[in-house]
Coordinates of C-alpha atoms in Angstrom, one line a residue:
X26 CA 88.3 24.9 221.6
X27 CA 85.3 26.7 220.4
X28 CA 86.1 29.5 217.6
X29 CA 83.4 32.5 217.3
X30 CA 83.8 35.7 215.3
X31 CA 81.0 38.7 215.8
X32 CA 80.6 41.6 213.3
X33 CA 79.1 44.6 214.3
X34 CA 78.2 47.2 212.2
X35 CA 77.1 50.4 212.5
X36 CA 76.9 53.6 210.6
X37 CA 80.0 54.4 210.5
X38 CA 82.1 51.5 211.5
X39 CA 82.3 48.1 211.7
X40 CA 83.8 46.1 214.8
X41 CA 84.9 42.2 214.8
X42 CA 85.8 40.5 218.2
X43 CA 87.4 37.0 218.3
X44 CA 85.9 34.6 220.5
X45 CA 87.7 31.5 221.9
X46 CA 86.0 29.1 224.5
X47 CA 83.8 32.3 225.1
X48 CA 86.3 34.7 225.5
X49 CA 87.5 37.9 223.5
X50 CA 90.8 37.3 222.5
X51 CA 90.9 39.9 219.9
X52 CA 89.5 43.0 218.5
X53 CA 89.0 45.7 215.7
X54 CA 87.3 48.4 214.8
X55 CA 87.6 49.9 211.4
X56 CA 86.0 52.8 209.4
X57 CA 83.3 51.3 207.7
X58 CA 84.8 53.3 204.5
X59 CA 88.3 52.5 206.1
X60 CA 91.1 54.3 206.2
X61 CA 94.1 52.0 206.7
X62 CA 96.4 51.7 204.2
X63 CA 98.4 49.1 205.3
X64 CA 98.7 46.5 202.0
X65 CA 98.1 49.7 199.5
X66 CA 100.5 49.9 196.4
X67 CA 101.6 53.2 195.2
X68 CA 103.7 54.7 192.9
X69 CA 105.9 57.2 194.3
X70 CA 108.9 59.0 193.8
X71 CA 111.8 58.7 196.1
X72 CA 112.2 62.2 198.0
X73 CA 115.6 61.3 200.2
X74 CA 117.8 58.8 200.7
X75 CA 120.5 58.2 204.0
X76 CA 123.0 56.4 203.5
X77 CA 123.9 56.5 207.3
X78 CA 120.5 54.7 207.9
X79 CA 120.7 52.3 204.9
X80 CA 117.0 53.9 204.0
X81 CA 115.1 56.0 201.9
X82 CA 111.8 57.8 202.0
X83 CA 109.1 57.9 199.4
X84 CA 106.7 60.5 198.4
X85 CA 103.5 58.4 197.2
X86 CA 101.3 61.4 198.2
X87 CA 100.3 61.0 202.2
X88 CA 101.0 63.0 205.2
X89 CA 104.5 61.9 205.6
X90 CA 107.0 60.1 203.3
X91 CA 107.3 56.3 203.3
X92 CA 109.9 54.9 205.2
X93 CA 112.1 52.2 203.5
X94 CA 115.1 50.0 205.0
X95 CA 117.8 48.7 202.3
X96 CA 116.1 45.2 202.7
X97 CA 112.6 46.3 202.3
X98 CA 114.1 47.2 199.0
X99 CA 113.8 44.3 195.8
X100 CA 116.8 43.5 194.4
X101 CA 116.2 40.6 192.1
X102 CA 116.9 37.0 193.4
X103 CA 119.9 36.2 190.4
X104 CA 121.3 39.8 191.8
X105 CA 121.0 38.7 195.6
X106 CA 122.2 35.0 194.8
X107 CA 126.0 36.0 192.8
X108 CA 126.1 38.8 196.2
X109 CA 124.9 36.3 199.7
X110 CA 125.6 32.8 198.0
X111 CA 124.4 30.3 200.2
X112 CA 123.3 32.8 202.9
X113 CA 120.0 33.1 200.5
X114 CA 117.7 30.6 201.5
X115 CA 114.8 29.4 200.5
X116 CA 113.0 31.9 202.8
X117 CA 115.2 34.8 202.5
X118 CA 112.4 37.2 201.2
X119 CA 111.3 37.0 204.7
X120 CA 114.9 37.3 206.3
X121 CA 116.7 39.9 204.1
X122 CA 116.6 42.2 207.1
X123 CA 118.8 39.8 208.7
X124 CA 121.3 39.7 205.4
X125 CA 124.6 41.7 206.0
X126 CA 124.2 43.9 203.2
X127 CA 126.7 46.7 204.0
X128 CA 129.0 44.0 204.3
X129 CA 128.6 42.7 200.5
X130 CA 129.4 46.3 199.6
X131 CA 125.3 46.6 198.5
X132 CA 124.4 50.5 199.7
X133 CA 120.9 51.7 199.3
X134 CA 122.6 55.1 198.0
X135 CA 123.5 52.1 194.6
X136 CA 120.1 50.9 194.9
X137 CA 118.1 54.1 194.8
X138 CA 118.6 57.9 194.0
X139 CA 116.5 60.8 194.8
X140 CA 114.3 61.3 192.3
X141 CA 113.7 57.9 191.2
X142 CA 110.1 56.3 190.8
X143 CA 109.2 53.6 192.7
X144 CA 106.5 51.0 193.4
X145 CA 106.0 50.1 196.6
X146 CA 103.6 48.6 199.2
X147 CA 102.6 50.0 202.9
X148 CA 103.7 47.1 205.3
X149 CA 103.0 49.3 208.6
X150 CA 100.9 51.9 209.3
X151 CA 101.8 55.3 210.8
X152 CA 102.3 54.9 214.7
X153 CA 102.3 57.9 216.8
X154 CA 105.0 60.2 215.1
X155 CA 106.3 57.7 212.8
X156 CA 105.5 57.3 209.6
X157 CA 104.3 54.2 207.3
X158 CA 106.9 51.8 206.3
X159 CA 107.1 50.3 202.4
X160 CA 108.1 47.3 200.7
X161 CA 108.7 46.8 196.9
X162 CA 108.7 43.1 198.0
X163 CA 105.0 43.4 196.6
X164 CA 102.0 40.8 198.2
X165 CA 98.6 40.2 196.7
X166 CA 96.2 38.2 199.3
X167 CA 94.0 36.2 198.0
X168 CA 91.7 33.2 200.1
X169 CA 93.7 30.3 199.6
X170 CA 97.2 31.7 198.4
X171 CA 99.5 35.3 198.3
X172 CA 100.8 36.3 195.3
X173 CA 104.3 37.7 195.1
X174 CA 104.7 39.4 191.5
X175 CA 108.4 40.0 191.8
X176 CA 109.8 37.3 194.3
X177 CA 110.6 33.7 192.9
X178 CA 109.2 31.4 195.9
X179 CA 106.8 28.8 196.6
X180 CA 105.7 28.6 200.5
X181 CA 103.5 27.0 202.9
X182 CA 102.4 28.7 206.3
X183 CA 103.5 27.4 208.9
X184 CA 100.8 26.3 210.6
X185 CA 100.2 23.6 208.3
X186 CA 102.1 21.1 210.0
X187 CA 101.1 17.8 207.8
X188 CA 104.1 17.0 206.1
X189 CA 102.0 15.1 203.2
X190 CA 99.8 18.6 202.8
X191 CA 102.7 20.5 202.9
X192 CA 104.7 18.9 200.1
X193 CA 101.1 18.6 197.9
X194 CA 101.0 21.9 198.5
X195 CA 104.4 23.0 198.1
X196 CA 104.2 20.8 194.6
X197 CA 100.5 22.5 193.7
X198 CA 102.4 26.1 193.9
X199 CA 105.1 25.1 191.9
X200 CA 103.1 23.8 189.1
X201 CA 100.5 26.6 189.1
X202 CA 102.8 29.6 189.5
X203 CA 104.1 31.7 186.7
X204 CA 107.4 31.9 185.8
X205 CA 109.5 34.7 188.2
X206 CA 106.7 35.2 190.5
X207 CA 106.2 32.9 193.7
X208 CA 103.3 32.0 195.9
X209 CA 102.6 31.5 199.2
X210 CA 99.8 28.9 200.2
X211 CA 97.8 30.3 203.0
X212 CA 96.3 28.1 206.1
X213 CA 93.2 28.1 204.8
X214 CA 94.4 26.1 201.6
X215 CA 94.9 23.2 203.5
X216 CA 92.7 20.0 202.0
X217 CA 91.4 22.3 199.4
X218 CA 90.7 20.6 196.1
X219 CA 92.9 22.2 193.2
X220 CA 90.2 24.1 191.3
X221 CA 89.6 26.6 193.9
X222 CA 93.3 27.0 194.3
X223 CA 93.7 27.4 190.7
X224 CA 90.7 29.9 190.8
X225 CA 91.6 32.0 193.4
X226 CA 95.5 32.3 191.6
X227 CA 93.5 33.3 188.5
X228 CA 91.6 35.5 190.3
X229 CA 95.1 37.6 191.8
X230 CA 96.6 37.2 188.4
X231 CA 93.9 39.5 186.6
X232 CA 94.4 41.6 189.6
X233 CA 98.0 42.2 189.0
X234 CA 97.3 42.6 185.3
X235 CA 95.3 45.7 186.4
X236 CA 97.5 47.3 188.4
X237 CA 100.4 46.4 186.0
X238 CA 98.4 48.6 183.4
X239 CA 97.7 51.1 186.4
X240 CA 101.9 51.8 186.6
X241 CA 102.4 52.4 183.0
X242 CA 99.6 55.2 182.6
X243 CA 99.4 56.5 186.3
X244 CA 101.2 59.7 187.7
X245 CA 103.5 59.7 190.5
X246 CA 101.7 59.3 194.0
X247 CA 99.0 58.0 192.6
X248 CA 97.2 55.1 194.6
X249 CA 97.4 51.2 192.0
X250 CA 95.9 49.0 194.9
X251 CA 93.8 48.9 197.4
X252 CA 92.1 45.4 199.5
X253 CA 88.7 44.5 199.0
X254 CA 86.3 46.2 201.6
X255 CA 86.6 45.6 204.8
X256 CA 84.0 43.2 205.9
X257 CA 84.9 40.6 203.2
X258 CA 88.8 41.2 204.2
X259 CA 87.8 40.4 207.8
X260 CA 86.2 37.8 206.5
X261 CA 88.7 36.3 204.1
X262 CA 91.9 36.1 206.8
X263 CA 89.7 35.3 209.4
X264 CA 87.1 32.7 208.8
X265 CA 88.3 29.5 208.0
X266 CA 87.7 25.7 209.2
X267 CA 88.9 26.5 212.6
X268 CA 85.5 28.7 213.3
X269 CA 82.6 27.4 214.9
X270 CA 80.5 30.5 214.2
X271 CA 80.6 33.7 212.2
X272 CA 77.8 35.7 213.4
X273 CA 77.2 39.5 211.9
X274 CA 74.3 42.1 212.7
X275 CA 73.5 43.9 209.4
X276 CA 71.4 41.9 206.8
X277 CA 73.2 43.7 203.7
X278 CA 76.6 42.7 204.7
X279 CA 75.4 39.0 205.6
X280 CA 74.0 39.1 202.0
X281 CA 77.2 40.3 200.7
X282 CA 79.5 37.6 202.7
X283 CA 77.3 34.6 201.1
X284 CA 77.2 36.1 197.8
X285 CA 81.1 37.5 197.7
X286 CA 82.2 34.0 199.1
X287 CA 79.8 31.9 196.9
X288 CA 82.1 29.3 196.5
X289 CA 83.2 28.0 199.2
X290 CA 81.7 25.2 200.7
X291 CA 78.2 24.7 201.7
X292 CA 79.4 23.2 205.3
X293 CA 81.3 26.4 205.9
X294 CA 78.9 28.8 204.9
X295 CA 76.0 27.1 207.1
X296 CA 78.3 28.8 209.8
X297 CA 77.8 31.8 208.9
X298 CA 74.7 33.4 210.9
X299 CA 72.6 36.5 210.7
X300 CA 72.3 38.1 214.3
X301 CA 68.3 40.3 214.4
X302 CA 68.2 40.1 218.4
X303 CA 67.0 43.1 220.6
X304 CA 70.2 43.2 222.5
X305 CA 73.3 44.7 220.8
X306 CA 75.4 41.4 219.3
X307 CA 78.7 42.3 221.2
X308 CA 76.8 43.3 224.5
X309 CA 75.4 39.8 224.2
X310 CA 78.6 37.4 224.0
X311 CA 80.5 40.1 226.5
X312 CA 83.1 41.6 224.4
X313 CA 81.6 44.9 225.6
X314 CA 83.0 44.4 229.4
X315 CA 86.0 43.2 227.8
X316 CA 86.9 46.4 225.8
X317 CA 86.0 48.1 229.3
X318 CA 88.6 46.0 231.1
X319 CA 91.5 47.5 228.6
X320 CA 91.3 51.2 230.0
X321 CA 92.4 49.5 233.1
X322 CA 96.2 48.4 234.2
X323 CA 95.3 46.1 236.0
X324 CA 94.1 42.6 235.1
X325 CA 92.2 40.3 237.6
X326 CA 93.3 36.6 237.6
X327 CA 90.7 33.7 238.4
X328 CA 92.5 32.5 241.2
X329 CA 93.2 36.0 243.4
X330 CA 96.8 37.0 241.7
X331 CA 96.6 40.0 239.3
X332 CA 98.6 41.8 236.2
X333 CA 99.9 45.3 236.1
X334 CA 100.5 46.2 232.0
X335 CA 102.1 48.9 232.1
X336 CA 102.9 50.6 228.1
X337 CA 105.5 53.4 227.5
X338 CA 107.4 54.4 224.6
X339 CA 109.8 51.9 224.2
X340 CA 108.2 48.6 225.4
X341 CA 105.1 47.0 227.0
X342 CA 106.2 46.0 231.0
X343 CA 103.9 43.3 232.5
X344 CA 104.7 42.4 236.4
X345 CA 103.0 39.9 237.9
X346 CA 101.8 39.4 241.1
X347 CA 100.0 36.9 243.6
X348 CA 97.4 39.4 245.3
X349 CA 95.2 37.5 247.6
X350 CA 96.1 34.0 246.4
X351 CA 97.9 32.0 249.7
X352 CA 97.4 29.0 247.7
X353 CA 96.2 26.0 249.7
X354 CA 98.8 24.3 250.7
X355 CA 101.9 25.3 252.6
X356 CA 104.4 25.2 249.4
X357 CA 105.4 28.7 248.3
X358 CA 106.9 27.7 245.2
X359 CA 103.8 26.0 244.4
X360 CA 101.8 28.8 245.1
X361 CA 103.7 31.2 242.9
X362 CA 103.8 28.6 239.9
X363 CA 100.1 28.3 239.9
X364 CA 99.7 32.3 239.5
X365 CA 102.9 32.5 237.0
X366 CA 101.2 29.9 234.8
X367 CA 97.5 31.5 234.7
X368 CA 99.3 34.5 234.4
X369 CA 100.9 33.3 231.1
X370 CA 97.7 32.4 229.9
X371 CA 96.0 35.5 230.4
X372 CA 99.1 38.0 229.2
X373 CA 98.9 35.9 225.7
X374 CA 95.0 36.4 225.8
X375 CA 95.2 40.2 226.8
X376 CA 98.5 41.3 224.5
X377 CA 95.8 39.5 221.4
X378 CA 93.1 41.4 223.1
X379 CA 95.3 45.0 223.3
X380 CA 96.7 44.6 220.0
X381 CA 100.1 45.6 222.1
X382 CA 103.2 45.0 219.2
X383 CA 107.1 45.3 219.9
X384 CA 109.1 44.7 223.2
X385 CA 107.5 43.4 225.7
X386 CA 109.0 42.6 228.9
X387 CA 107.0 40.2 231.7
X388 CA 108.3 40.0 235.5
X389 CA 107.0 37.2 236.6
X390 CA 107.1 35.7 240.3
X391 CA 110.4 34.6 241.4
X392 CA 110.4 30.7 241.0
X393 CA 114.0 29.1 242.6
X394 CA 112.9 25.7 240.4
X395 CA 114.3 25.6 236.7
X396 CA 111.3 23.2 236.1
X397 CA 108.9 25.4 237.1
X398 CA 110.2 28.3 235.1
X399 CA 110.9 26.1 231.9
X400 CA 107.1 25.2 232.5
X401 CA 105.6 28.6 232.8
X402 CA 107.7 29.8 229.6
X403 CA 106.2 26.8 227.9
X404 CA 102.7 27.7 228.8
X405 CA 103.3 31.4 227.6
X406 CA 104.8 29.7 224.7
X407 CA 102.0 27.6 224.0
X408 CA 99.3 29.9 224.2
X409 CA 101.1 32.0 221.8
X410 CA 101.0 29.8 219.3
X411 CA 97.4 30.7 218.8
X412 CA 97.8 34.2 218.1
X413 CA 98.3 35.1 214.3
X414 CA 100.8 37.8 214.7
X415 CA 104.1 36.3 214.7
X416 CA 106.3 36.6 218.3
X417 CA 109.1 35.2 219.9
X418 CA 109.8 34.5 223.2
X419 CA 112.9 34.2 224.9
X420 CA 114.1 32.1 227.8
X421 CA 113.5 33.3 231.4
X422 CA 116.2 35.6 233.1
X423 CA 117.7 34.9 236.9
X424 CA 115.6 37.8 237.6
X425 CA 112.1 36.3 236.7
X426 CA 112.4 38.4 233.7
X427 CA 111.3 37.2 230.2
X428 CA 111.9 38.9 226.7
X429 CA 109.3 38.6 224.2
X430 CA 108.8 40.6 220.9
X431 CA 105.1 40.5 219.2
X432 CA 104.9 42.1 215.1
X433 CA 103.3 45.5 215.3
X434 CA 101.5 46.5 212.3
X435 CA 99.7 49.5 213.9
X436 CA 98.9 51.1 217.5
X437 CA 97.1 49.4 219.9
X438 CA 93.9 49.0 220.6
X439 CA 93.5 51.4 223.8
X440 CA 95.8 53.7 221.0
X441 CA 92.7 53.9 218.7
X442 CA 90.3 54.1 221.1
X443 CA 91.6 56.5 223.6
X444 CA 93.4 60.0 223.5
X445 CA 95.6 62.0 225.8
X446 CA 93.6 63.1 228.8
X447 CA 93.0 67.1 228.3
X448 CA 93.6 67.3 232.3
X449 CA 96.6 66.4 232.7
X450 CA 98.1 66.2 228.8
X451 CA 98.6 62.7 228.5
X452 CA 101.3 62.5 231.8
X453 CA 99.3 60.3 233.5
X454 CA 99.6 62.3 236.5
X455 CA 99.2 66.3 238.2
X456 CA 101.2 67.7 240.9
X457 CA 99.0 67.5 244.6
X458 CA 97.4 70.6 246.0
X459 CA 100.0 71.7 248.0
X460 CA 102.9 71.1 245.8
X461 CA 100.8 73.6 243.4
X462 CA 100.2 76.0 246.2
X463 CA 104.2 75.8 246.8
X464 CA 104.5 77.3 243.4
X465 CA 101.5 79.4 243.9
X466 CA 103.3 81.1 246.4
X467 CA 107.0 82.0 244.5
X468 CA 105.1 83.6 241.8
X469 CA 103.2 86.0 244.1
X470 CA 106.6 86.7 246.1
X471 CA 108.0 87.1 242.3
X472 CA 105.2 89.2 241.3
X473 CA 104.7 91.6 244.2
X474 CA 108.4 92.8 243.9
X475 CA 106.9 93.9 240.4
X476 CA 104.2 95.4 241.1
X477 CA 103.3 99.0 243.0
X478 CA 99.9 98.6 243.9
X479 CA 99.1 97.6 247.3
X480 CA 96.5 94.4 246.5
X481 CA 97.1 91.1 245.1
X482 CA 94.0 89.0 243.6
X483 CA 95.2 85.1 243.8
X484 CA 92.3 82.6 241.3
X485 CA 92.9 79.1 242.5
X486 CA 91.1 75.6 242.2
X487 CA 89.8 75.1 246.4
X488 CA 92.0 72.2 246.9
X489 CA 94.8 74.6 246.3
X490 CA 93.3 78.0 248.1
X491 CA 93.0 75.3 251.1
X492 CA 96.9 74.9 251.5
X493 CA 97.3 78.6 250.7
X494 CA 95.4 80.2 253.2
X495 CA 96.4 77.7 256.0
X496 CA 95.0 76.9 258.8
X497 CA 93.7 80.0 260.9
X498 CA 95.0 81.5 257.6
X499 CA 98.4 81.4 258.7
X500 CA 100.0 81.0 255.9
X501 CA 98.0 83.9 253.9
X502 CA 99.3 86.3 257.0
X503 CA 102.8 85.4 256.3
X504 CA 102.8 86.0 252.9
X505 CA 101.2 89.4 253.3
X506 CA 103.9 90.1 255.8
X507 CA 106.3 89.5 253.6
X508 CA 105.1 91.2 250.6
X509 CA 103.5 94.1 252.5
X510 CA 100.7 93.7 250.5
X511 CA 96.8 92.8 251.2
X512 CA 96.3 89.3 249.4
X513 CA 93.2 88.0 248.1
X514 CA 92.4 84.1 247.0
X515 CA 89.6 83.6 245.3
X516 CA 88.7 79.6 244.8
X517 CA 87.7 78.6 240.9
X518 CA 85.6 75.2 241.3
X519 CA 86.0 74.6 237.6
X520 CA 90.1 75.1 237.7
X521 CA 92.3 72.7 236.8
X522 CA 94.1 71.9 239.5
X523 CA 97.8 73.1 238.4
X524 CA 95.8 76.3 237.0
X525 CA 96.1 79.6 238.3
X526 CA 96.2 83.4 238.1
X527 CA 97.7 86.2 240.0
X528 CA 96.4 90.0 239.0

């Protein structure tokens, strides 16, 4: 599979798309001065805590308090260890949500007061109404490694799946890692000689020394950390090995990539490419008709069948359906199997694509084989793999229906590039003409027993004067006949629809 990342920068932002076998998979745009605060480390002051929530909220001077659960709280590992016992794994930092804290008689009302101060990192960003979520369980990325400045662990993503690496690895972490802090090696570490891994833990050492400093002299809500810009972020999670091809539009920040990233191999950076052409760089590999395709519901498939995604507060519903596919043989089970599998391919692709995070619930075709459903779950499964945010995905109902849950760090991509639609107020729909001329007309009964003047004056959109007045204006007389009054509509081509008024 062929790996390409664009960057495309313009005055005041800068967008990447992701580019596998030729197709966007994923996409961001960002301030070019952005204004994400996701991975930012404050020191607050806690403003309320509820106990009947197991949370608190933090002040660290934004719009809204920070939102913290009792396990996004640090209780140190010796503490956690004489509470859980064996329930503390090795990975438990990642699983304390799971722990059964009440249950050990921890409260977060013990943990933390009102009042206190508190360092803490933004995990999530605001979504919709809701506000950021913290963590004290504190992360400093770095190229090849994270480091954890309060959290005694040594791990290995996941995706590194050579059990020699792994334990090299695994041993290289142990050995370089300060006492009471841990590390995690990232994918990118993988075959990397020592010296750059000791280099880049140097390197978030001296940056933790900094912000140490930072909490002992800084007011409350005062800002400690913030990532590097955002180009070289993109750059630092995203290119790696794996990419054929990083290809960016603005000299200055090509300049800045080789020079910021300096060290890494000379193979790796001969990927990197400056893009000078007439035609705009993400018009020219297609990701422009791709972001198109996300204002729409519906998703074509290659072979006739289409997609409905469908988002709503709760969850994310995808059905599934076989359109104009017959398939080509007489076989209807084999005809729905091939449009549930290239379904499953292309609902990984476009939830990567949307950026679409929590429950998501896909109805695919009714299949009557359990081999043909174990296969399609497997193909959704394995083109999953591929995505970086972590998801699970759960076995396939009697109903064709399968659970899946995808990590949501922030709203979606049709959230950030869209807003609610001033006609109709983000409802997604208006009442018809003559519903609105239904209600038209119980306002000027209501209004005429008001009134004593003899003439009413009726301002309507024409769709709506059309049911009104009636054909042969029969509906016009009957109202005057019933009012006793002479009634006049005048169309408005420039109303909205549901818009009207009655003088």
């Amino acid at each position: 599979m062929s790996v390409k990342i664009l960057i495309n920068v313009e005055n005041d932002s800068v967008r990447f798309a992701i580019l596998e076998d030729g197709k966007t998979v994923e996409f961001y745009e960002e301030p070019k001065f952005s204004d994400r605060i996701a991975g930012n480390i404050y020191k607050g002051k806690v403003n309320n805590v509820l106990p009947g929530m197991q949370s608190a909220f933090v002040d660290v001077g934004l719009e809204k308090d920070v939102f913290m659960h009792i396990s996004d709280i640090y209780i140190p590992d010796e503490e956690m260890r004489d509470i859980f016992g064996d329930d503390l794994e090795e990975d438990a930092f990642v699983k304390r949500s799971e722990l059964p804290f009440e249950e050990n008689g921890i409260f977060v009302e013990e943990i933390v007061k009102p009042g206190d101060d508190i360092i803490l990192q933004i995990v999530k960003e605001p979504i919709g109404t809701k506000g950021s979520r913290g963590s004290t369980h504190l992360t400093i990325p770095g190229r090849y490694t994270v480091l954890m400045p309060n959290q005694r662990h040594i791990g290995v993503s996941r995706k590194i799946t050579n059990e020699e690496e792994r334990e090299r690895l695994k041993e290289l972490g142990t050995r370089l890692c300060p006492k009471n802090m841990g590390i995690i090696l990232r994918t990118v570490a993988e075959g990397k000689h020592e010296e750059e891994i000791i280099n880049d833990i140097t390197f978030l050492l001296k940056t933790w020394k900094k912000i140490n400093q930072r909490i002992k002299t800084s007011p409350d809500n005062s800002l400690l950390y913030s990532d590097i810009e955002i180009v070289l972020k993109k750059v630092r999670d995203l290119f790696s090995s794996d990419v054929d091809e990083l290809v960016i539009d603005a000299r200055a920040q090509y300049d800045r990539i080789m020079d910021f990233f300096d060290f890494l191999p000379q193979k790796l950076l001969d990927k990197v490419k400056y893009y000078d052409e007439e035609v705009p760089i993400l018009e020219k590999y297609g990701v422009e008709k791709s972001l198109n395709s996300i204002l729409n519901k519906n998703v074509q498939l290659e072979c006739g069948g289409y997609i409905v995604i469908e988002k709503t507060e709760a969850l994310t519903a995808i059905d599934v359906n076989t359109g104009s596919f017959t398939g080509k043989g007489k076989n209807l089970e084999d005809t729905v199997l091939k449009v549930n599998l290239e379904a499953a391919k292309e609902i990984s692709r476009q939830l990567r694509l949307r950026d679409i995070g929590g429950i998501i619930i896909i109805d695919f075709i009714d299949m009557k084989s359990i081999e043909n459903q174990k296969k399609v779950v497997e193909t959704l499964e394995e083109a999953c793999s591929r995505d970086r945010m972590p998801n699970t995905i759960s076995n396939m109902s009697t109903l064709g229906l399968v659970e899946m849950t995808r990590k949501r760090v922030r709203s979606s991509v049709l959230g950030r590039i869209t807003q609610d639609c001033p006609y109709c107020k983000g409802r997604g729909y208006v009442l018809n003409p003559r519903e609105v001329s239904t209600k038209v007309r119980r306002e000027i009964m209501k209004y005429a027993k008001r009134i004593a003047k003899d003439n009413i004056l009726v301002s309507v959109n024409p769709e709506v004067g059309f049911y009104l007045i009636g054909e042969g204006e029969e509906n016009l007389s009957s109202m005057e006949h019933t009012t006793r009054k002479k009634i006049y509509i005048r169309t408005e081509k420039d109303f909205h629809i549901e818009h009207f008024i009655i003088s």
